[in-house]
């Protein structure tokens, strides 16, 4: 037996016990005739004491141990004289009688401690060392706990975990596919699933009724916005359900997770239509930890003679409570923020409700006091508030004001990571116009059902058709999304037609699904949660990378194993693949 205990469990209750421990040398220090070593494993840190008076030679060997050596010690649990009450083992130490070096270690390229000196790149290259650090390991412990809780909840609800294939054919979730050549089928390729969407629907046709899977998905998309080319979903599907059933059940799942893992009561999730979310927050994933809702000001601010407002499709403002004291410099900084190319606004107008009750705006020459009063009233502003207004094309202005609202939320400390605000956004549009391709795309995916009462609009006003689609949003992040599906061949065919597929294209790509619909497909619907994202929110982290054991960097590379990489000429020949232009 290598060890009798772990490095995290011995306490005063174990005094006098003869034990054997294994672990890594965290650090060592000499004090007079003594050498102390902190030995670490996954469970904690235990102090080892080597006394020169007891065994000069053993103490000398202890002094030679380097950081991260793997050692085994035998000894007795004794009470420590200077106690560390911050850790569970802090009142004892091991009086070591025997020491074995199981493996020496090179000096690690960065400090393996909670606060490390290693930069991102270095830690990614030596991710196996980074994973020894408590904060990184704790994220994976949390991830494990959440995965177990998800499984246990869904199992209790009668869901069956079914694995679906990884080598499939393209699923249109809106991103590019990763493809895998097939040696046995020359010139043909598998695609890695962007999600198991069609398979889970087929499982409903098979009568599985309640399916889930914690599953890897693959999307070859730009990685700017904290995305990973491979990520994990909690993927679910149910038969004989309506939207309401799904919302209720998965709201329960999330409440269960918050309670079980974080002891947080998340409460009943409010529901907001997509239209309201856009109108009030300029975003389909509103951060509802704070208010600062948009107020549309067209009736109040147009027609006064300020051309920027008069010519705008939308004039819309937010109220930063208590910010009237913002200096000119602070307001200029906000203006610069919205004018950055990523946001692209042309300007920002303010109205300040001064402490003395007077109103001051950046467009005073166009507005008299009475008009400023009406403006402040429309914003429900009080003494001390600062109103910020943007104007222009409705969609663009909403997006820009959303950025400003979030930035102000940050600046004012309203986006506390320990506070959680979850909601459902419902009634998404079915289709979304794409300016590049000049056609409509499925906003969720092509299997999402339109609201029956809107089907007639498909021909006349496709952009106005609402879908039975929903997202769960927590703290301004979309953590999950799904829909009630089309389950009749004719409607599915119609949908493909509206998405610009010819009948042949639809048949070649999705004939299997439409055929399945003709063999007794039940009404069904489902949802998928981004598991990495959910864990990162629970952990209070900004990046999903930190909750993935072996993540890829911004360029989609695994710098530890150096992948992607070239393959040998033999492999290429076998696959009948020629590389035409080398990067
Ligand atoms: N497959 C969808 C997605 O990955 C989720 C769903 O509709 O269930 O977003």
Short mmCIF file of N, CA and C and ligand atoms in Angstrom, two decimals, residues 173 194-198 200-201 217 219 231 233-237 444-445 448 470-471 478 480-485 525-529, ligand 1:
data_model
loop_
_atom_site.label_atom_id
_atom_site.label_comp_id
_atom_site.label_asym_id
_atom_site.label_seq_id
_atom_site.Cartn_x
_atom_site.Cartn_y
_atom_site.Cartn_z
N UNK A 173 -26.17 24.07 -37.35
CA UNK A 173 -26.40 24.91 -36.18
C UNK A 173 -25.81 26.29 -36.41
N UNK A 194 -22.13 19.46 -34.60
CA UNK A 194 -22.25 20.76 -33.93
C UNK A 194 -23.17 20.61 -32.74
N UNK A 195 -24.01 19.59 -32.80
CA UNK A 195 -24.83 19.16 -31.66
C UNK A 195 -25.49 17.86 -32.11
N UNK A 196 -26.02 17.08 -31.19
CA UNK A 196 -26.68 15.83 -31.61
C UNK A 196 -28.12 16.06 -32.06
N UNK A 197 -28.43 17.24 -32.54
CA UNK A 197 -29.80 17.66 -32.79
C UNK A 197 -30.66 16.61 -33.51
N UNK A 198 -30.22 16.18 -34.69
CA UNK A 198 -31.10 15.28 -35.45
C UNK A 198 -31.21 13.92 -34.75
N UNK A 200 -31.16 13.29 -31.52
CA UNK A 200 -32.07 13.29 -30.37
C UNK A 200 -33.53 13.34 -30.84
N UNK A 201 -33.74 13.98 -31.98
CA UNK A 201 -35.10 13.98 -32.52
C UNK A 201 -35.48 12.58 -33.00
N UNK A 217 -19.56 18.78 -28.39
CA UNK A 217 -20.01 19.31 -29.67
C UNK A 217 -18.84 20.07 -30.28
N UNK A 219 -17.65 23.05 -33.16
CA UNK A 219 -18.01 24.11 -34.12
C UNK A 219 -16.75 24.85 -34.53
N UNK A 231 -16.75 21.82 -27.19
CA UNK A 231 -17.33 22.25 -25.92
C UNK A 231 -18.37 21.22 -25.53
N UNK A 233 -22.18 20.11 -24.04
CA UNK A 233 -23.57 20.49 -23.81
C UNK A 233 -24.26 19.48 -22.89
N UNK A 234 -25.22 19.99 -22.13
CA UNK A 234 -26.20 19.08 -21.50
C UNK A 234 -27.35 19.09 -22.51
N UNK A 235 -27.44 18.02 -23.26
CA UNK A 235 -28.37 17.99 -24.39
C UNK A 235 -29.60 17.18 -24.00
N UNK A 236 -30.78 17.71 -24.22
CA UNK A 236 -32.00 17.05 -23.74
C UNK A 236 -33.11 17.11 -24.79
N UNK A 237 -33.95 16.11 -24.77
CA UNK A 237 -35.11 16.12 -25.66
C UNK A 237 -36.24 15.35 -24.99
N UNK A 444 -32.64 29.80 -34.79
CA UNK A 444 -32.17 28.73 -33.88
C UNK A 444 -31.59 27.60 -34.72
N UNK A 445 -32.41 26.80 -35.32
CA UNK A 445 -31.99 25.85 -36.36
C UNK A 445 -33.22 25.45 -37.14
N UNK A 448 -36.79 23.99 -35.78
CA UNK A 448 -37.60 24.72 -34.81
C UNK A 448 -38.97 25.04 -35.41
N UNK A 470 -36.74 29.20 -27.16
CA UNK A 470 -36.50 29.85 -25.86
C UNK A 470 -35.02 29.72 -25.49
N UNK A 471 -34.56 30.70 -24.77
CA UNK A 471 -33.20 30.67 -24.22
C UNK A 471 -33.28 30.87 -22.73
N UNK A 478 -26.20 33.70 -22.34
CA UNK A 478 -27.12 32.64 -22.74
C UNK A 478 -26.51 31.32 -22.28
N UNK A 480 -28.45 28.40 -22.16
CA UNK A 480 -29.10 27.28 -22.80
C UNK A 480 -30.15 27.77 -23.77
N UNK A 481 -30.48 26.90 -24.71
CA UNK A 481 -31.51 27.28 -25.66
C UNK A 481 -32.11 26.06 -26.30
N UNK A 482 -33.35 26.20 -26.73
CA UNK A 482 -33.98 25.06 -27.37
C UNK A 482 -35.26 25.49 -28.05
N UNK A 483 -36.02 24.49 -28.46
CA UNK A 483 -37.26 24.80 -29.16
C UNK A 483 -38.18 23.60 -29.17
N UNK A 484 -39.44 23.90 -29.48
CA UNK A 484 -40.38 22.84 -29.84
C UNK A 484 -40.11 22.59 -31.32
N UNK A 485 -40.08 21.31 -31.70
CA UNK A 485 -39.63 20.99 -33.06
C UNK A 485 -40.80 20.81 -34.03
N UNK A 525 -39.80 18.28 -28.27
CA UNK A 525 -39.02 19.52 -28.14
C UNK A 525 -37.89 19.28 -27.16
N UNK A 526 -36.99 20.24 -27.10
CA UNK A 526 -35.85 20.03 -26.20
C UNK A 526 -35.06 21.28 -25.97
N UNK A 527 -33.91 21.07 -25.42
CA UNK A 527 -33.05 22.18 -25.03
C UNK A 527 -31.63 21.65 -24.87
N UNK A 528 -30.67 22.54 -25.01
CA UNK A 528 -29.29 22.18 -24.68
C UNK A 528 -28.68 23.32 -23.89
N UNK A 529 -27.97 22.94 -22.83
CA UNK A 529 -27.26 23.94 -22.03
C UNK A 529 -25.77 23.88 -22.36
N1 LIG B 1 -29.20 21.77 -30.71
C1 LIG B 1 -29.50 23.04 -30.15
C2 LIG B 1 -28.21 23.81 -29.88
O1 LIG B 1 -27.14 23.24 -29.85
C3 LIG B 1 -30.26 22.97 -28.87
C4 LIG B 1 -31.64 22.47 -29.04
O2 LIG B 1 -32.39 22.97 -29.87
O3 LIG B 1 -32.00 21.57 -28.27
O4 LIG B 1 -28.25 25.01 -29.67
#
